[in-house]
Amino acid sequence: MKNLSVVTQFILLGIPHTEGLETMLLVLFLAFYIFTLTGNLLILLTIVSSTRLHTPMYFFLCKLSVCDIFFPSVSSPKMLLYLSGNSRAISYGGCVSQLFFYHFLGCTECFLYTVMAYDRFVAVCHPLRYSIIMSHRVCAILAIGTSFFGCIQATFLTTLTFQLPYCGPNEVDYYFCDIPVMLKLACADTSTLEMVGLISVGLMPLSCFLLILASYSFIICSILKIRSAEGRRKAFSTCSAHLTAVLLAFMPVVLIYLQPTPNPGLNAAVQVLNNMITPMLNPLIYSLRNKDVKCSLKKALLQATILSKK
């Protein structure tokens, strides 16, 4: 009988095939992280400070910015620490926390994109009833619901992963604790759990994506019926920003979790896109394609400049 000790910490080996590139990656990822935090904070402060943006669409965008601030913060600080030469060790509890909050925030964003698509559907297809359907109470319930169901999904996936015994190797061949790499280290048969996890991880974003697709099918039909060219342009401009963000958010999930044969190099590249690039691009996508946000942002920055000179 083997004498197996319980693992109390894990060693993060980092992004595969990047040995010797630590300094370059540190500078690059630090820049991404700073831009992500700055951009989303600006969007957040702009929406909060501008009364003209106190509408359901911008309320949900505000929550998306909060998620985009915390989402990269799950894995980036630890990654930046070990890229700068600090310890690669992470405690068992720290690993559990990373996996939980990564999926909690990721699932919350998936549900939030679905809610945002529904908001656009109501605005375009039922404009006269928009303020009644998307009341403050409904918006609050939808916003809380995204976090609630995200928490349930994350709790299920985390429990599924860490109910397994970890008693042998403790080197995580990745830059943070995620389901596929953690299951490789378990001292038990994981085939059934891999299948259950795959179905769970796959069904949730697929369901959200189909609902978003259904919403936009109705939206496109309604937009094509608009007689005014300016009206069609404005509707397409607003919806195209959200659709771009949706594609950037959902494509990495498909590539990482639903590929038949895992590819560590591809997974790491796509995961970096999902964790750092997409949250950084969201403020640009929503501000560059939206006149209201651009005007309010310029006004907020002008006020900040005037106050700083006093």
Tab-separated table of C-alpha atoms in Angstrom:
chain	number	residue	atom	x	y	z
A	1	MET	CA	0.000	0.000	0.000
A	2	LYS	CA	1.409	3.403	-1.040
A	3	ASN	CA	2.037	6.080	1.566
A	4	LEU	CA	0.275	9.059	-0.031
A	5	SER	CA	0.520	12.510	1.568
A	6	VAL	CA	-2.205	15.119	1.174
A	7	VAL	CA	-1.190	18.112	-0.987
A	8	THR	CA	-1.283	21.416	0.946
A	9	GLN	CA	0.040	23.672	-1.819
A	10	PHE	CA	0.501	23.688	-5.579
A	11	ILE	CA	3.269	25.048	-7.809
A	12	LEU	CA	2.141	27.103	-10.803
A	13	LEU	CA	4.490	26.331	-13.698
A	14	GLY	CA	3.163	29.242	-15.771
A	15	ILE	CA	2.292	29.536	-19.455
A	16	PRO	CA	3.649	26.497	-21.358
A	17	HIS	CA	6.644	27.005	-23.662
A	18	THR	CA	7.508	30.523	-22.418
A	19	GLU	CA	10.745	29.753	-20.540
A	20	GLY	CA	13.157	32.698	-20.668
A	21	LEU	CA	10.429	35.179	-21.638
A	22	GLU	CA	9.477	36.132	-18.068
A	23	THR	CA	10.605	39.807	-18.269
A	24	MET	CA	8.859	40.452	-21.576
A	25	LEU	CA	5.653	38.768	-20.370
A	26	LEU	CA	5.783	40.706	-17.086
A	27	VAL	CA	5.907	44.060	-18.909
A	28	LEU	CA	3.249	43.011	-21.436
A	29	PHE	CA	0.773	41.562	-18.923
A	30	LEU	CA	1.300	44.400	-16.444
A	31	ALA	CA	0.445	46.883	-19.215
A	32	PHE	CA	-2.670	44.865	-20.132
A	33	TYR	CA	-3.741	44.701	-16.485
A	34	ILE	CA	-3.258	48.448	-15.884
A	35	PHE	CA	-5.150	49.335	-19.088
A	36	THR	CA	-7.963	46.933	-18.109
A	37	LEU	CA	-8.369	48.453	-14.648
A	38	THR	CA	-8.083	52.039	-15.927
A	39	GLY	CA	-10.510	51.570	-18.844
A	40	ASN	CA	-13.188	49.832	-16.807
A	41	LEU	CA	-12.868	52.281	-13.912
A	42	LEU	CA	-13.323	55.161	-16.371
A	43	ILE	CA	-16.463	53.543	-17.835
A	44	LEU	CA	-17.764	52.857	-14.323
A	45	LEU	CA	-17.153	56.419	-13.083
A	46	THR	CA	-18.546	57.926	-16.299
A	47	ILE	CA	-21.829	56.001	-15.996
A	48	VAL	CA	-22.181	56.724	-12.270
A	49	SER	CA	-21.446	60.451	-12.661
A	50	SER	CA	-23.631	61.087	-15.730
A	51	THR	CA	-27.395	61.188	-15.109
A	52	ARG	CA	-28.122	60.791	-18.838
A	53	LEU	CA	-26.573	57.299	-18.645
A	54	HIS	CA	-28.775	56.144	-15.758
A	55	THR	CA	-30.745	53.743	-17.963
A	56	PRO	CA	-31.036	49.910	-17.898
A	57	MET	CA	-28.507	49.435	-20.727
A	58	TYR	CA	-25.816	51.417	-18.930
A	59	PHE	CA	-26.740	49.893	-15.573
A	60	PHE	CA	-25.865	46.460	-16.978
A	61	LEU	CA	-22.763	47.892	-18.676
A	62	CYS	CA	-21.750	49.248	-15.272
A	63	LYS	CA	-22.004	45.756	-13.780
A	64	LEU	CA	-20.022	44.347	-16.728
A	65	SER	CA	-17.235	46.847	-15.968
A	66	VAL	CA	-17.187	45.711	-12.320
A	67	CYS	CA	-16.880	42.074	-13.477
A	68	ASP	CA	-14.142	43.058	-15.946
A	69	ILE	CA	-12.176	44.665	-13.102
A	70	PHE	CA	-12.351	41.578	-10.883
A	71	PHE	CA	-12.151	38.855	-13.564
A	72	PRO	CA	-8.500	39.422	-14.577
A	73	SER	CA	-7.678	40.089	-10.905
A	74	VAL	CA	-8.340	36.413	-10.118
A	75	SER	CA	-5.194	35.200	-11.883
A	76	SER	CA	-3.145	38.258	-12.955
A	77	PRO	CA	-1.663	39.425	-9.597
A	78	LYS	CA	-0.242	35.973	-8.779
A	79	MET	CA	1.037	35.558	-12.333
A	80	LEU	CA	2.740	38.978	-12.236
A	81	LEU	CA	4.309	38.089	-8.882
A	82	TYR	CA	5.981	34.906	-10.076
A	83	LEU	CA	6.980	36.483	-13.401
A	84	SER	CA	8.858	39.091	-11.333
A	85	GLY	CA	10.819	36.326	-9.609
A	86	ASN	CA	8.646	35.592	-6.569
A	87	SER	CA	7.450	32.179	-5.421
A	88	ARG	CA	5.245	30.153	-7.765
A	89	ALA	CA	3.617	28.336	-4.832
A	90	ILE	CA	-0.091	28.753	-4.143
A	91	SER	CA	-1.885	27.261	-1.141
A	92	TYR	CA	-4.622	24.654	-1.520
A	93	GLY	CA	-7.182	27.239	-0.339
A	94	GLY	CA	-5.767	29.822	-2.745
A	95	CYS	CA	-6.148	27.357	-5.614
A	96	VAL	CA	-9.766	26.620	-4.639
A	97	SER	CA	-10.457	30.385	-4.468
A	98	GLN	CA	-8.903	30.990	-7.888
A	99	LEU	CA	-11.007	28.308	-9.540
A	100	PHE	CA	-14.219	29.403	-7.791
A	101	PHE	CA	-13.917	33.128	-8.524
A	102	TYR	CA	-12.736	32.522	-12.096
A	103	HIS	CA	-15.890	30.528	-12.875
A	104	PHE	CA	-18.139	32.706	-10.706
A	105	LEU	CA	-17.159	35.888	-12.556
A	106	GLY	CA	-17.009	34.123	-15.944
A	107	CYS	CA	-20.497	32.614	-15.525
A	108	THR	CA	-21.864	35.909	-14.194
A	109	GLU	CA	-20.593	37.647	-17.343
A	110	CYS	CA	-22.204	34.988	-19.567
A	111	PHE	CA	-25.567	35.518	-17.855
A	112	LEU	CA	-25.046	39.284	-17.962
A	113	TYR	CA	-24.442	39.263	-21.739
A	114	THR	CA	-27.729	37.338	-22.081
A	115	VAL	CA	-29.569	39.915	-19.959
A	116	MET	CA	-28.013	42.740	-22.007
A	117	ALA	CA	-29.228	41.070	-25.211
A	118	TYR	CA	-32.736	40.840	-23.721
A	119	ASP	CA	-32.528	44.539	-22.806
A	120	ARG	CA	-31.660	45.415	-26.425
A	121	PHE	CA	-34.481	43.143	-27.649
A	122	VAL	CA	-37.036	45.014	-25.523
A	123	ALA	CA	-35.597	48.429	-26.511
A	124	VAL	CA	-35.717	47.701	-30.264
A	125	CYS	CA	-38.758	45.428	-30.547
A	126	HIS	CA	-40.975	46.968	-27.833
A	127	PRO	CA	-39.791	50.596	-27.513
A	128	LEU	CA	-43.114	51.968	-26.220
A	129	ARG	CA	-43.227	49.425	-23.366
A	130	TYR	CA	-39.490	49.563	-22.630
A	131	SER	CA	-39.659	51.656	-19.441
A	132	ILE	CA	-42.452	49.445	-18.066
A	133	ILE	CA	-40.807	46.102	-18.880
A	134	MET	CA	-37.290	47.169	-17.842
A	135	SER	CA	-38.282	48.862	-14.591
A	136	HIS	CA	-35.781	49.512	-11.782
A	137	ARG	CA	-37.115	46.472	-9.903
A	138	VAL	CA	-36.759	44.172	-12.928
A	139	CYS	CA	-33.222	45.445	-13.621
A	140	ALA	CA	-32.211	44.840	-9.996
A	141	ILE	CA	-33.658	41.299	-10.063
A	142	LEU	CA	-31.885	40.504	-13.351
A	143	ALA	CA	-28.567	41.900	-12.087
A	144	ILE	CA	-28.760	39.932	-8.811
A	145	GLY	CA	-29.891	36.846	-10.745
A	146	THR	CA	-26.757	36.862	-12.913
A	147	SER	CA	-24.545	36.733	-9.805
A	148	PHE	CA	-26.771	34.204	-8.030
A	149	PHE	CA	-26.756	31.682	-10.874
A	150	GLY	CA	-23.064	32.372	-11.521
A	151	CYS	CA	-22.391	31.492	-7.877
A	152	ILE	CA	-24.388	28.243	-8.143
A	153	GLN	CA	-22.520	27.174	-11.295
A	154	ALA	CA	-19.119	28.064	-9.797
A	155	THR	CA	-19.904	26.262	-6.519
A	156	PHE	CA	-20.909	23.127	-8.439
A	157	LEU	CA	-17.751	23.136	-10.601
A	158	THR	CA	-15.437	23.895	-7.654
A	159	THR	CA	-16.981	21.169	-5.484
A	160	LEU	CA	-16.782	18.736	-8.404
A	161	THR	CA	-13.073	19.453	-8.853
A	162	PHE	CA	-11.904	19.551	-5.233
A	163	GLN	CA	-13.900	16.630	-3.879
A	164	LEU	CA	-11.183	14.526	-5.514
A	165	PRO	CA	-8.122	13.512	-3.495
A	166	TYR	CA	-4.892	15.385	-4.315
A	167	CYS	CA	-2.089	13.349	-2.832
A	168	GLY	CA	0.658	13.019	-5.417
A	169	PRO	CA	2.170	15.560	-7.837
A	170	ASN	CA	1.465	19.214	-7.069
A	171	GLU	CA	2.878	20.993	-10.147
A	172	VAL	CA	0.108	22.783	-12.058
A	173	ASP	CA	1.170	22.975	-15.711
A	174	TYR	CA	-0.558	26.324	-16.181
A	175	TYR	CA	-0.515	29.886	-14.883
A	176	PHE	CA	-3.569	29.517	-12.617
A	177	CYS	CA	-5.784	26.789	-11.168
A	178	ASP	CA	-8.443	25.706	-13.671
A	179	ILE	CA	-10.514	22.534	-14.016
A	180	PRO	CA	-8.660	20.695	-16.860
A	181	VAL	CA	-5.193	21.066	-15.282
A	182	MET	CA	-6.390	20.294	-11.744
A	183	LEU	CA	-8.094	17.052	-12.781
A	184	LYS	CA	-4.750	15.802	-14.158
A	185	LEU	CA	-3.268	15.986	-10.644
A	186	ALA	CA	-6.055	14.071	-8.875
A	187	CYS	CA	-5.271	10.663	-7.340
A	188	ALA	CA	-8.474	9.074	-8.646
A	189	ASP	CA	-10.292	8.206	-11.847
A	190	THR	CA	-11.601	11.492	-13.268
A	191	SER	CA	-13.231	10.279	-16.502
A	192	THR	CA	-16.815	10.538	-15.173
A	193	LEU	CA	-16.175	13.923	-13.559
A	194	GLU	CA	-14.540	15.204	-16.750
A	195	MET	CA	-17.672	14.283	-18.691
A	196	VAL	CA	-20.011	15.884	-16.106
A	197	GLY	CA	-17.808	19.014	-15.975
A	198	LEU	CA	-17.669	19.204	-19.779
A	199	ILE	CA	-21.460	18.990	-20.037
A	200	SER	CA	-21.903	21.580	-17.266
A	201	VAL	CA	-19.307	24.016	-18.635
A	202	GLY	CA	-20.571	23.509	-22.192
A	203	LEU	CA	-24.323	23.719	-21.582
A	204	MET	CA	-24.314	26.994	-19.669
A	205	PRO	CA	-22.544	29.186	-22.276
A	206	LEU	CA	-24.306	27.336	-25.111
A	207	SER	CA	-27.725	28.066	-23.574
A	208	CYS	CA	-26.775	31.718	-23.051
A	209	PHE	CA	-25.436	32.013	-26.592
A	210	LEU	CA	-28.619	30.519	-28.099
A	211	LEU	CA	-30.761	32.965	-26.099
A	212	ILE	CA	-28.569	35.852	-27.290
A	213	LEU	CA	-28.850	34.560	-30.863
A	214	ALA	CA	-32.653	34.387	-30.553
A	215	SER	CA	-32.773	37.955	-29.175
A	216	TYR	CA	-30.652	39.283	-32.038
A	217	SER	CA	-32.690	37.428	-34.651
A	218	PHE	CA	-35.764	39.383	-33.498
A	219	ILE	CA	-33.704	42.581	-33.211
A	220	ILE	CA	-32.370	42.330	-36.781
A	221	CYS	CA	-35.882	41.684	-38.123
A	222	SER	CA	-37.161	44.765	-36.276
A	223	ILE	CA	-34.238	46.960	-37.401
A	224	LEU	CA	-34.804	46.045	-41.057
A	225	LYS	CA	-38.395	47.301	-40.709
A	226	ILE	CA	-37.211	50.766	-39.579
A	227	ARG	CA	-37.779	53.189	-42.471
A	228	SER	CA	-35.310	55.841	-41.356
A	229	ALA	CA	-31.698	55.176	-42.427
A	230	GLU	CA	-30.459	57.121	-39.382
A	231	GLY	CA	-32.666	55.018	-37.094
A	232	ARG	CA	-31.309	51.779	-38.584
A	233	ARG	CA	-27.729	53.029	-38.276
A	234	LYS	CA	-28.165	54.011	-34.623
A	235	ALA	CA	-29.815	50.678	-33.731
A	236	PHE	CA	-27.129	48.658	-35.531
A	237	SER	CA	-24.356	50.715	-33.907
A	238	THR	CA	-25.663	50.093	-30.381
A	239	CYS	CA	-26.273	46.374	-30.958
A	240	SER	CA	-23.037	45.702	-32.867
A	241	ALA	CA	-20.955	46.804	-29.854
A	242	HIS	CA	-22.703	44.269	-27.641
A	243	LEU	CA	-22.492	41.539	-30.302
A	244	THR	CA	-18.726	42.113	-30.698
A	245	ALA	CA	-18.245	41.811	-26.927
A	246	VAL	CA	-20.349	38.616	-26.879
A	247	LEU	CA	-18.225	36.957	-29.578
A	248	LEU	CA	-15.003	37.922	-27.779
A	249	ALA	CA	-16.362	36.457	-24.534
A	250	PHE	CA	-17.862	33.205	-25.833
A	251	MET	CA	-15.319	32.068	-28.437
A	252	PRO	CA	-12.510	31.421	-25.889
A	253	VAL	CA	-14.902	29.263	-23.801
A	254	VAL	CA	-15.631	27.077	-26.834
A	255	LEU	CA	-11.938	26.783	-27.751
A	256	ILE	CA	-10.762	25.954	-24.207
A	257	TYR	CA	-13.423	23.670	-22.767
A	258	LEU	CA	-15.090	22.046	-25.780
A	259	GLN	CA	-12.104	20.954	-27.874
A	260	PRO	CA	-11.824	17.136	-28.226
A	261	THR	CA	-8.039	17.009	-27.649
A	262	PRO	CA	-6.624	19.654	-25.252
A	263	ASN	CA	-3.714	21.701	-26.604
A	264	PRO	CA	-1.785	23.371	-23.717
A	265	GLY	CA	-0.188	26.040	-25.917
A	266	LEU	CA	-3.464	26.991	-27.626
A	267	ASN	CA	-5.357	26.869	-24.316
A	268	ALA	CA	-2.892	29.254	-22.662
A	269	ALA	CA	-3.010	31.746	-25.569
A	270	VAL	CA	-6.818	31.689	-25.663
A	271	GLN	CA	-7.039	31.889	-21.861
A	272	VAL	CA	-4.853	35.019	-21.845
A	273	LEU	CA	-7.198	36.492	-24.483
A	274	ASN	CA	-10.185	35.625	-22.283
A	275	ASN	CA	-8.640	36.768	-18.977
A	276	MET	CA	-6.812	39.929	-20.002
A	277	ILE	CA	-7.469	41.104	-23.561
A	278	THR	CA	-11.283	40.875	-23.633
A	279	PRO	CA	-11.806	42.807	-20.340
A	280	MET	CA	-9.351	45.413	-21.659
A	281	LEU	CA	-11.182	45.744	-25.009
A	282	ASN	CA	-14.729	45.966	-23.602
A	283	PRO	CA	-14.421	49.648	-22.537
A	284	LEU	CA	-13.068	50.505	-26.005
A	285	ILE	CA	-15.826	48.556	-27.772
A	286	TYR	CA	-18.614	50.223	-25.807
A	287	SER	CA	-17.151	53.740	-25.746
A	288	LEU	CA	-15.879	54.052	-29.326
A	289	ARG	CA	-19.192	52.860	-30.800
A	290	ASN	CA	-21.395	54.906	-28.470
A	291	LYS	CA	-21.784	58.678	-28.723
A	292	ASP	CA	-23.476	59.019	-25.321
A	293	VAL	CA	-20.601	57.274	-23.535
A	294	LYS	CA	-17.979	59.262	-25.476
A	295	CYS	CA	-19.647	62.594	-24.681
A	296	SER	CA	-20.110	61.720	-21.000
A	297	LEU	CA	-16.523	60.440	-20.763
A	298	LYS	CA	-15.136	63.667	-22.276
A	299	LYS	CA	-17.272	65.690	-19.879
A	300	ALA	CA	-16.119	63.654	-16.867
A	301	LEU	CA	-12.434	63.963	-17.878
A	302	LEU	CA	-12.847	67.726	-18.434
A	303	GLN	CA	-14.398	68.144	-14.979
A	304	ALA	CA	-11.594	66.079	-13.437
A	305	THR	CA	-8.990	68.269	-15.185
A	306	ILE	CA	-10.646	71.480	-13.960
A	307	LEU	CA	-10.843	70.161	-10.393
A	308	SER	CA	-7.193	69.065	-10.439
A	309	LYS	CA	-6.088	72.593	-11.437
A	310	LYS	CA	-7.954	74.259	-8.554
